[in-house]
Coordinates of C-alpha atoms in Angstrom, one line a residue:
X1 CA 8.7 -217.5 52.0
X2 CA 11.2 -214.7 51.9
X3 CA 10.2 -211.0 51.7
X4 CA 11.5 -210.9 48.1
X5 CA 9.3 -213.9 47.2
X6 CA 6.3 -212.1 48.9
X7 CA 7.1 -208.9 47.0
X8 CA 7.2 -210.9 43.7
X9 CA 3.8 -212.5 44.6
X10 CA 2.3 -209.0 45.1
X11 CA 3.8 -207.8 41.8
X12 CA 2.4 -210.9 40.0
X13 CA -1.1 -210.2 41.4
X14 CA -0.9 -206.6 40.4
X15 CA 0.3 -207.5 36.9
X16 CA -2.5 -210.0 36.5
X17 CA -5.1 -207.4 37.5
X18 CA -3.7 -204.9 35.0
X19 CA -3.6 -207.5 32.2
X20 CA -7.2 -208.6 32.7
X21 CA -8.4 -205.0 32.9
X22 CA -9.5 -205.1 36.6
X23 CA -7.0 -202.2 37.4
X24 CA -7.0 -199.4 34.9
X25 CA -3.2 -198.9 35.2
X26 CA -0.3 -198.7 32.8
X27 CA 2.0 -201.7 33.4
X28 CA 4.8 -199.2 33.8
X29 CA 3.2 -197.9 37.0
X30 CA 3.8 -201.2 38.8
X31 CA 7.0 -200.9 40.8
X32 CA 9.8 -203.3 40.1
X33 CA 9.9 -204.2 43.8
X34 CA 6.7 -204.0 45.9
X35 CA 7.9 -202.8 49.3
X36 CA 6.8 -204.9 52.3
X37 CA 7.7 -204.3 56.0
X38 CA 7.2 -205.8 59.4
X39 CA 4.1 -204.4 61.2
X40 CA 4.8 -202.7 64.4
X41 CA 2.2 -204.8 66.2
X42 CA 2.6 -208.6 65.8
X43 CA -1.2 -209.2 65.7
X44 CA -1.3 -207.3 62.4
X45 CA 0.4 -210.2 60.6
X46 CA 3.9 -211.0 59.4
X47 CA 4.1 -208.4 56.6
X48 CA 2.3 -205.2 55.5
X49 CA 2.3 -203.1 52.4
X50 CA 0.7 -199.8 51.4
X51 CA 0.9 -200.5 47.7
X52 CA -2.9 -200.1 47.4
X53 CA -2.7 -196.6 48.7
X54 CA 0.1 -195.8 46.3
X55 CA -1.7 -197.1 43.2
X56 CA -5.5 -197.0 44.1
X57 CA -6.2 -193.4 42.9
X58 CA -4.0 -193.8 39.8
X59 CA -6.2 -196.8 38.9
X60 CA -9.3 -194.6 39.3
X61 CA -10.6 -196.5 42.3
X62 CA -10.8 -196.3 46.1
X63 CA -7.5 -197.5 47.7
X64 CA -9.4 -199.8 50.0
X65 CA -11.3 -201.4 47.2
X66 CA -8.0 -201.8 45.4
X67 CA -6.6 -203.5 48.5
X68 CA -9.6 -205.8 48.8
X69 CA -9.1 -207.0 45.2
X70 CA -5.4 -207.6 45.8
X71 CA -6.3 -209.5 49.0
X72 CA -8.7 -211.7 47.0
X73 CA -6.0 -212.6 44.5
X74 CA -3.3 -213.2 47.1
X75 CA -5.5 -215.5 49.2
X76 CA -4.8 -218.5 47.0
X77 CA -1.0 -218.0 46.8
X78 CA 0.9 -220.9 48.3
X79 CA 2.5 -219.9 51.6
X80 CA 0.1 -217.1 52.4
X81 CA -2.2 -217.9 55.3
X82 CA -4.3 -214.8 55.5
X83 CA -4.6 -211.3 54.0
X84 CA -6.5 -208.6 55.8
X85 CA -7.3 -205.1 54.7
X86 CA -6.9 -202.4 57.4
X87 CA -7.8 -198.7 57.5
X88 CA -7.8 -196.9 54.2
X89 CA -6.1 -199.6 52.3
X90 CA -3.2 -201.3 54.2
X91 CA -2.7 -205.0 53.4
X92 CA -1.7 -207.1 56.4
X93 CA -0.3 -210.5 55.3
X94 CA 0.1 -213.6 57.5
X95 CA 2.2 -216.4 56.2
X96 CA 1.4 -220.0 57.0
X97 CA 3.8 -221.6 59.5
X98 CA 5.6 -223.7 56.9
X99 CA 6.1 -220.8 54.6
X100 CA 7.4 -218.6 57.4
X101 CA 9.8 -221.3 58.7
X102 CA 11.1 -222.0 55.2
X103 CA 13.0 -218.8 55.4
X104 CA 15.5 -220.6 57.7
X105 CA 16.5 -223.0 55.0
X106 CA 16.6 -220.3 52.3
X107 CA 19.0 -218.3 54.4
X108 CA 21.4 -221.2 55.1
X109 CA 21.4 -222.1 51.4
X110 CA 22.0 -218.5 50.3
X111 CA 24.9 -218.2 52.7
X112 CA 26.9 -215.0 52.4
X113 CA 24.7 -213.8 49.5
X114 CA 21.7 -213.5 51.8
X115 CA 20.6 -209.9 52.2
X116 CA 22.4 -208.7 49.1
X117 CA 20.3 -207.2 46.3
X118 CA 20.5 -205.5 42.9
X119 CA 18.8 -202.3 44.1
X120 CA 21.8 -200.1 43.1
X121 CA 22.9 -202.2 40.1
X122 CA 24.2 -199.9 37.4
X123 CA 25.4 -197.2 39.8
X124 CA 29.1 -196.5 39.6
X125 CA 30.0 -194.7 42.9
X126 CA 33.3 -193.0 43.9
X127 CA 33.4 -192.9 47.7
X128 CA 36.1 -190.6 49.1
X129 CA 36.7 -190.8 52.8
X130 CA 39.4 -190.3 55.5
X131 CA 41.8 -188.4 53.2
X132 CA 43.8 -187.2 56.3
X133 CA 46.7 -184.9 55.4
X134 CA 50.0 -186.8 55.5
X135 CA 51.3 -184.5 58.2
X136 CA 50.5 -186.6 61.3
X137 CA 48.7 -189.7 62.6
X138 CA 45.0 -190.2 61.8
X139 CA 43.0 -188.4 64.5
X140 CA 39.8 -189.7 66.0
X141 CA 37.6 -187.9 63.6
X142 CA 39.4 -189.5 60.7
X143 CA 39.1 -192.9 62.4
X144 CA 35.3 -192.4 62.5
X145 CA 35.3 -191.8 58.8
X146 CA 37.5 -194.9 58.3
X147 CA 34.9 -197.1 60.1
X148 CA 31.8 -195.4 58.6
X149 CA 33.2 -195.0 55.1
X150 CA 34.4 -198.6 54.8
X151 CA 31.1 -199.9 56.2
X152 CA 29.2 -197.7 53.7
X153 CA 31.3 -199.0 50.8
X154 CA 30.4 -202.5 51.9
X155 CA 26.7 -201.7 52.2
X156 CA 26.6 -200.0 48.8
X157 CA 28.3 -203.0 47.3
X158 CA 25.8 -205.4 49.0
X159 CA 23.0 -203.3 47.3
X160 CA 24.5 -203.9 43.9
X161 CA 26.6 -200.7 43.3
X162 CA 30.1 -200.7 41.9
X163 CA 32.1 -198.8 44.5
X164 CA 35.6 -197.4 44.3
X165 CA 37.1 -196.4 47.6
X166 CA 39.3 -193.3 47.1
X167 CA 41.8 -191.5 49.3
X168 CA 42.6 -187.9 48.4
X169 CA 46.3 -187.6 49.2
X170 CA 46.9 -183.9 50.0
X171 CA 50.5 -183.6 49.1
X172 CA 50.3 -180.0 47.8
X173 CA 50.2 -176.7 49.7
X174 CA 51.2 -174.8 52.8
X175 CA 50.5 -177.6 55.4
X176 CA 53.1 -179.8 53.7
X177 CA 55.7 -177.0 53.8
X178 CA 55.0 -176.6 57.5
X179 CA 55.4 -180.3 58.0
X180 CA 58.8 -180.3 56.2
X181 CA 60.0 -177.3 58.3
X182 CA 58.9 -179.1 61.5
X183 CA 60.9 -182.2 60.5
X184 CA 64.0 -180.2 59.7
X185 CA 63.8 -178.2 62.9
X186 CA 63.5 -181.4 65.0
X187 CA 66.4 -183.0 63.1
X188 CA 68.5 -180.1 64.1
X189 CA 67.4 -180.4 67.7
X190 CA 65.3 -177.2 67.5
X191 CA 61.7 -176.5 68.5
X192 CA 59.2 -176.8 65.7
X193 CA 58.2 -173.5 64.0
X194 CA 55.3 -171.6 65.7
X195 CA 52.9 -172.7 62.9
X196 CA 54.4 -176.2 62.6
X197 CA 53.6 -179.6 64.0
X198 CA 54.4 -181.0 67.4
X199 CA 54.4 -184.4 69.0
X200 CA 56.8 -187.3 69.3
X201 CA 55.9 -188.6 65.9
X202 CA 57.7 -185.5 64.3
X203 CA 61.0 -186.5 66.0
X204 CA 60.4 -190.2 65.0
X205 CA 60.0 -189.3 61.4
X206 CA 62.9 -186.9 61.3
X207 CA 65.1 -189.7 62.7
X208 CA 63.8 -192.1 60.0
X209 CA 64.5 -189.5 57.3
X210 CA 68.1 -189.3 58.4
X211 CA 68.4 -193.1 58.8
X212 CA 67.0 -193.7 55.3
X213 CA 69.6 -191.2 53.8
X214 CA 72.4 -193.0 55.6
X215 CA 71.2 -196.4 54.3
X216 CA 71.2 -195.1 50.7
X217 CA 74.5 -193.4 51.1
X218 CA 73.1 -190.0 50.1
X219 CA 74.3 -186.8 51.6
X220 CA 73.2 -185.9 55.1
X221 CA 70.4 -183.3 54.6
X222 CA 71.6 -181.3 57.6
X223 CA 74.8 -180.5 55.7
X224 CA 72.8 -179.0 52.8
X225 CA 71.4 -175.5 52.3
X226 CA 68.0 -174.9 53.9
X227 CA 65.9 -175.1 50.8
X228 CA 67.5 -178.4 49.7
X229 CA 67.3 -179.9 53.2
X230 CA 63.6 -178.9 53.5
X231 CA 62.8 -180.5 50.1
X232 CA 64.4 -183.8 51.3
X233 CA 62.5 -183.8 54.5
X234 CA 59.3 -182.9 52.6
X235 CA 59.6 -185.7 50.1
X236 CA 60.9 -188.4 52.4
X237 CA 58.9 -187.3 55.4
X238 CA 55.6 -187.3 53.5
X239 CA 56.4 -190.7 52.1
X240 CA 57.1 -192.1 55.5
X241 CA 54.0 -190.5 57.1
X242 CA 51.7 -191.7 54.4
X243 CA 53.2 -195.2 54.6
X244 CA 52.4 -195.2 58.3
X245 CA 48.8 -194.0 57.6
X246 CA 48.3 -196.8 55.0
X247 CA 49.6 -199.4 57.5
X248 CA 47.3 -198.1 60.3
X249 CA 44.3 -198.2 58.0
X250 CA 45.2 -201.7 56.8
X251 CA 45.4 -202.9 60.4
X252 CA 42.0 -201.3 60.9
X253 CA 40.7 -203.4 57.9
X254 CA 40.3 -200.4 55.6
X255 CA 41.7 -200.6 52.1
X256 CA 41.5 -198.1 49.3
X257 CA 41.2 -198.8 45.5
X258 CA 42.7 -195.4 44.6
X259 CA 45.2 -193.1 46.2
X260 CA 44.8 -189.8 44.3
X261 CA 47.6 -187.3 44.6
X262 CA 46.6 -183.6 44.7
X263 CA 49.9 -182.7 43.0
X264 CA 48.6 -184.6 40.0
X265 CA 45.8 -182.1 39.5
X266 CA 48.3 -179.2 39.2
X267 CA 51.0 -181.1 37.3
X268 CA 48.7 -182.7 34.7
X269 CA 46.9 -179.5 33.7
X270 CA 43.6 -180.8 35.1
X271 CA 42.9 -177.4 36.8
X272 CA 43.3 -175.5 33.5
X273 CA 41.0 -178.1 31.8
X274 CA 38.3 -177.7 34.4
X275 CA 38.4 -173.9 34.2
X276 CA 38.2 -174.1 30.4
X277 CA 35.2 -176.3 30.6
X278 CA 33.4 -174.0 32.9
X279 CA 34.4 -171.0 30.7
X280 CA 32.9 -172.8 27.7
X281 CA 29.7 -173.3 29.8
X282 CA 29.6 -169.5 30.4
X283 CA 30.1 -169.6 34.2
X284 CA 33.6 -168.1 34.4
X285 CA 34.3 -164.3 34.3
X286 CA 37.3 -162.0 34.9
X287 CA 37.3 -159.2 37.6
X288 CA 39.9 -157.4 39.6
X289 CA 42.7 -159.2 37.7
X290 CA 41.4 -162.6 38.9
X291 CA 39.4 -165.4 37.3
X292 CA 36.0 -166.1 39.0
X293 CA 33.4 -168.8 39.0
X294 CA 29.9 -167.5 39.1
X295 CA 28.6 -169.9 41.8
X296 CA 25.9 -167.4 43.0
X297 CA 24.0 -168.5 39.9
X298 CA 23.7 -171.9 41.5
X299 CA 22.8 -171.0 45.1
X300 CA 26.2 -170.2 46.6
X301 CA 26.4 -167.1 48.9
X302 CA 29.1 -165.5 46.8
X303 CA 31.1 -166.0 43.7
X304 CA 34.5 -167.8 44.1
X305 CA 37.9 -166.9 42.9
X306 CA 39.4 -169.7 40.9
X307 CA 42.7 -168.1 39.7
X308 CA 44.0 -165.3 41.9
X309 CA 45.3 -162.1 40.5
X310 CA 48.9 -163.3 41.0
X311 CA 48.2 -166.2 38.7
X312 CA 48.2 -168.8 41.5
X313 CA 45.3 -171.3 41.6
X314 CA 42.9 -170.7 44.5
X315 CA 41.9 -173.6 46.7
X316 CA 38.6 -174.3 45.0
X317 CA 40.4 -174.8 41.7
X318 CA 41.6 -178.2 42.9
X319 CA 38.0 -179.1 43.8
X320 CA 36.9 -178.2 40.3
X321 CA 39.6 -180.3 38.7
X322 CA 39.2 -183.2 41.1
X323 CA 35.4 -183.4 40.6
X324 CA 35.6 -183.3 36.9
X325 CA 38.4 -185.9 36.9
X326 CA 36.1 -188.3 38.8
X327 CA 33.2 -187.7 36.4
X328 CA 35.5 -188.3 33.4
X329 CA 36.7 -191.5 35.0
X330 CA 33.2 -192.8 34.6
X331 CA 31.7 -192.3 38.1
X332 CA 28.0 -191.2 37.9
X333 CA 27.9 -190.6 41.6
X334 CA 30.5 -189.0 43.7
X335 CA 30.2 -189.2 47.5
X336 CA 32.6 -187.2 49.7
X337 CA 32.8 -187.6 53.5
X338 CA 34.0 -184.6 55.4
X339 CA 34.5 -183.5 59.0
X340 CA 32.3 -181.2 61.0
X341 CA 34.6 -178.2 60.2
X342 CA 33.7 -178.5 56.5
X343 CA 30.0 -177.7 56.8
X344 CA 30.4 -174.3 55.1
X345 CA 32.0 -176.2 52.2
X346 CA 28.7 -177.7 51.0
X347 CA 27.2 -174.7 49.2
X348 CA 30.2 -174.0 47.0
X349 CA 30.7 -177.6 46.1
X350 CA 27.0 -178.1 45.1
X351 CA 27.2 -174.9 43.1
X352 CA 30.3 -176.3 41.4
X353 CA 28.4 -179.5 40.6
X354 CA 25.5 -177.6 39.1
X355 CA 27.9 -175.4 37.1
X356 CA 29.2 -178.5 35.3
X357 CA 25.7 -179.4 34.4
X358 CA 25.3 -182.1 37.0
X359 CA 22.6 -182.6 39.7
X360 CA 23.6 -181.7 43.2
X361 CA 22.6 -184.5 45.6
X362 CA 22.6 -187.0 42.8
X363 CA 25.9 -186.7 41.0
X364 CA 27.5 -185.2 44.1
X365 CA 26.8 -186.0 47.7
X366 CA 28.6 -184.6 50.7
X367 CA 28.3 -186.3 54.1
X368 CA 29.3 -184.4 57.1
X369 CA 30.5 -186.2 60.2
X370 CA 30.5 -184.8 63.8
X371 CA 33.0 -185.0 66.6
X372 CA 34.0 -188.1 68.5
X373 CA 34.9 -187.9 72.2
X374 CA 36.7 -190.8 74.1
X375 CA 35.7 -191.2 77.7
X376 CA 37.6 -193.3 80.3
X377 CA 36.9 -193.4 84.0
X378 CA 34.2 -190.9 83.4
X379 CA 36.6 -188.3 82.1
X380 CA 37.4 -187.2 78.5
X381 CA 40.6 -188.6 76.9
X382 CA 42.4 -185.4 75.9
X383 CA 45.4 -186.2 73.8
X384 CA 47.7 -188.8 72.4
X385 CA 51.1 -189.6 74.1
X386 CA 52.6 -189.8 70.6
X387 CA 50.8 -187.0 68.7
X388 CA 50.8 -184.6 71.7
X389 CA 47.7 -182.6 70.8
X390 CA 45.2 -185.1 69.3
X391 CA 43.6 -188.5 70.0
X392 CA 44.7 -190.9 67.3
X393 CA 43.7 -194.2 65.8
X394 CA 46.3 -196.0 68.0
X395 CA 44.8 -194.5 71.2
X396 CA 41.4 -196.1 70.3
X397 CA 42.6 -199.4 69.0
X398 CA 45.1 -199.9 71.8
X399 CA 42.3 -199.3 74.3
X400 CA 39.5 -201.6 72.9
X401 CA 40.8 -203.4 69.8
X402 CA 39.8 -203.2 66.2
X403 CA 36.4 -204.9 66.5
X404 CA 35.0 -202.7 69.3
X405 CA 36.5 -199.6 67.7
X406 CA 35.0 -200.2 64.3
X407 CA 31.6 -201.3 65.7
X408 CA 31.3 -198.4 68.2
X409 CA 32.2 -195.8 65.5
X410 CA 29.8 -197.2 62.9
X411 CA 26.8 -197.9 65.1
X412 CA 25.7 -194.3 65.4
X413 CA 24.5 -191.8 62.8
X414 CA 27.7 -190.1 61.5
X415 CA 26.0 -186.6 61.6
X416 CA 25.6 -186.8 65.4
X417 CA 28.3 -186.3 68.0
X418 CA 29.5 -189.4 69.6
X419 CA 30.9 -190.2 73.0
X420 CA 32.7 -193.6 73.3
X421 CA 33.0 -195.1 76.7
X422 CA 36.3 -197.1 76.6
X423 CA 35.5 -198.8 79.9
X424 CA 32.2 -200.1 78.6
X425 CA 33.7 -201.5 75.4
X426 CA 36.2 -203.6 77.3
X427 CA 33.5 -205.3 79.4
X428 CA 32.0 -208.8 78.6
X429 CA 28.4 -207.7 79.4
X430 CA 25.2 -207.3 77.6
X431 CA 25.6 -203.5 77.9
X432 CA 28.5 -203.7 75.6
X433 CA 26.8 -203.7 72.1
X434 CA 29.7 -205.3 70.2
X435 CA 30.1 -208.0 72.8
X436 CA 26.3 -208.7 72.8
X437 CA 26.3 -209.2 69.0
X438 CA 29.5 -211.2 68.8
X439 CA 28.5 -213.4 71.7
X440 CA 25.2 -214.2 69.9
X441 CA 27.3 -215.4 66.9
X442 CA 29.6 -217.4 69.1
X443 CA 26.6 -218.9 70.8
X444 CA 25.1 -220.1 67.5
X445 CA 28.4 -221.8 66.7
X446 CA 28.5 -223.5 70.1
X447 CA 24.9 -224.7 69.7
X448 CA 25.7 -226.2 66.3
X449 CA 28.8 -227.9 67.8
X450 CA 26.8 -229.4 70.6
X451 CA 24.1 -230.5 68.2
X452 CA 26.6 -232.4 66.1
X453 CA 27.9 -234.1 69.2
X454 CA 24.4 -235.1 70.0
X455 CA 23.7 -236.5 66.5
X456 CA 21.6 -233.6 65.3
X457 CA 22.3 -232.8 61.7
X458 CA 20.5 -230.5 59.3
X459 CA 20.8 -232.9 56.4
X460 CA 18.6 -235.5 58.2
X461 CA 15.4 -233.5 58.1
X462 CA 13.6 -230.1 57.9
X463 CA 10.0 -229.4 58.7
X464 CA 9.4 -225.6 58.8
X465 CA 5.9 -226.1 60.1
X466 CA 7.5 -227.1 63.4
X467 CA 8.8 -223.6 63.9
X468 CA 5.6 -222.5 65.6
X469 CA 6.7 -221.0 68.9
X470 CA 6.2 -217.2 69.4
X471 CA 10.0 -216.8 69.9
X472 CA 10.6 -218.5 66.6
X473 CA 8.1 -216.3 64.9
X474 CA 9.9 -213.2 66.2
X475 CA 13.3 -214.6 65.3
X476 CA 12.2 -215.5 61.8
X477 CA 10.7 -212.1 61.4
X478 CA 14.0 -210.5 62.4
X479 CA 16.0 -212.7 60.1
X480 CA 13.7 -211.6 57.2
X481 CA 14.6 -208.0 57.8
X482 CA 18.2 -208.1 56.7
X483 CA 17.6 -207.4 52.9
X484 CA 15.4 -204.4 53.7
X485 CA 17.9 -203.1 56.3
X486 CA 20.8 -203.3 53.8
X487 CA 18.8 -201.6 51.0
X488 CA 17.7 -198.8 53.3
X489 CA 21.2 -198.3 54.8
X490 CA 22.6 -198.1 51.2
X491 CA 19.8 -195.7 50.0
X492 CA 20.2 -193.4 53.0
X493 CA 24.0 -193.7 53.3
X494 CA 23.5 -194.9 56.9
X495 CA 25.5 -198.0 57.8
X496 CA 24.7 -197.6 61.4
X497 CA 21.3 -199.2 60.6
X498 CA 23.0 -202.5 60.2
X499 CA 24.6 -202.3 63.7
X500 CA 21.3 -201.5 65.3
X501 CA 19.6 -204.3 63.4
X502 CA 22.2 -206.8 64.6
X503 CA 21.5 -205.8 68.2
X504 CA 17.8 -206.5 67.7
X505 CA 18.5 -209.8 66.0
X506 CA 20.9 -210.8 68.8
X507 CA 18.2 -210.0 71.3
X508 CA 15.6 -212.1 69.5
X509 CA 18.1 -215.0 69.2
X510 CA 19.1 -214.9 72.9
X511 CA 15.4 -215.0 73.9
X512 CA 14.8 -218.0 71.5
X513 CA 17.8 -219.8 72.9
X514 CA 16.3 -219.5 76.4
X515 CA 13.1 -221.1 75.3
X516 CA 13.8 -223.7 72.6
X517 CA 16.4 -226.5 72.7
X518 CA 18.3 -227.7 69.6
X519 CA 19.8 -230.8 71.3
X520 CA 17.7 -233.5 72.9
X521 CA 17.2 -233.4 76.7
X522 CA 18.0 -236.4 78.7
X523 CA 16.8 -239.6 77.0
X524 CA 14.8 -237.7 74.4
X525 CA 15.3 -239.1 70.9
X526 CA 16.6 -236.9 68.1
X527 CA 13.7 -235.7 65.9
X528 CA 12.8 -233.3 63.1
X529 CA 12.0 -230.7 65.8
X530 CA 15.7 -230.6 66.8
X531 CA 16.9 -230.7 63.2
X532 CA 14.6 -227.9 62.1
X533 CA 15.6 -225.8 65.0
X534 CA 19.2 -226.4 64.0
X535 CA 18.4 -224.9 60.6
X536 CA 17.0 -221.8 62.4
X537 CA 20.1 -221.6 64.6
X538 CA 22.4 -221.8 61.6
X539 CA 20.3 -219.2 59.7
X540 CA 20.8 -216.8 62.6
X541 CA 24.6 -217.5 62.6
X542 CA 24.7 -216.7 58.8
X543 CA 22.8 -213.4 59.2
X544 CA 24.9 -212.3 62.1
X545 CA 28.1 -213.1 60.2
X546 CA 26.8 -211.3 57.1
X547 CA 25.9 -208.2 59.1
X548 CA 29.1 -208.1 61.0
X549 CA 31.1 -208.4 57.8
X550 CA 29.3 -205.3 56.4
X551 CA 30.7 -203.4 59.4
X552 CA 34.2 -204.9 59.0
X553 CA 33.8 -206.7 62.4
X554 CA 34.8 -210.3 63.0
X555 CA 32.3 -213.0 63.8
X556 CA 34.1 -215.0 66.5
X557 CA 33.3 -218.7 67.0
X558 CA 34.3 -218.7 70.7
X559 CA 34.2 -216.0 73.4

């Protein structure tokens, strides 16, 4: 019996009690999914629920009495061995051995679909992450958002949401001008401007701009007036830099559905439309020759200038236009992932959301990530050889590989600072979390391979009642948790929960492996015991693979 099947059994018992008048409840009060969870103490059963405490008073009865009635109705459900009422109304449910063991077959048959749900079905989510300016390589903070953002998109999709991954391509503004001036200076053999960009990559791109012009037979930009030369280095240099960013993200297993250009907002009139909409809603006013948005009416610490007195659009105007554009494209939820230096950005963005008539925290969510530090030989890794002043995606991937990089960045809550020990991530030990989980998967494959060589095949038999060893009970309980973990990770926007779950599952599997054999020993004949354990082994392999896929990490068959 899966947790979903148990939840449905609880819901059926509730519905029956409402229909026959035992519970004085409106049928609408019964949740679509009755939440069950693993008790902290094994002796309290396989599953527990507090549904009686949620609904007892609404039904005009004592929660414990409500729970006792539910227990009576559940006691006859096939697969449920015992139901106990604890404390003020907790229900502790113990499955019979066969029902608990049946989960192994259910997982194998579900395959890659196991753990997925329809919890977020109907939600159309725009998830914006990374969005590094095309003025240099992706720095380590952006790499963290690449790993976390892509994993979050996978988790949200597994929970039933429609997710669009979006990259905001910032190709408008002063930083692009500084980038172009830096390229032009390097092409001329000069030092970059004081406010410009340094690093070897600037020289590399400047050389590529000149080479591209030679290939196309176009005039050498160094022979042109400064403004024309700078425009060429801006257009071609940004294109080259962004192409490199895309390639690095692709190699990091991160793809985007939409690359949205900031220039489009200004060229299409989107800014004017957004300001007009807010003016119609009564939230725009004129003062000191400028156009303002009255964000203080929605909790911001001060009103914000939208159009400056010289007629130029202020920075927030792009945010207004971009948010409205996303909503008009049909996204009911907009999630934006930003770095630690954007914490002060939240108030004005939520005020903007409210000014449009939307609900902050629902239609718009902002996730703030904290700093990442790389450590090698006990010392911080300070800078990139190529970028000169920052640690980049190449520094991390070159040191530990894509799998370890993605896993290590995604396994901790993004709103906490993170130290990554490069030495640890290159070791083949149990202390290395990605190795520990991947090795568990490789071990399940090896066990299945050895089983086949010994004549043990799943198709020849399955008796779930034989999975009665304590290590099997623990392993089955851990396998059953994947749907809940995915749903919770999606709801809380915390993909790191998947990584921590996989480590717990790997631990349960390694302990089971040490105590139970899938292949016959010596002259022992192949029996249903071996075949049934093979089902459990293969169920573990499937869950590990499903979980690793949610993190964008490979599930190796050999290590």
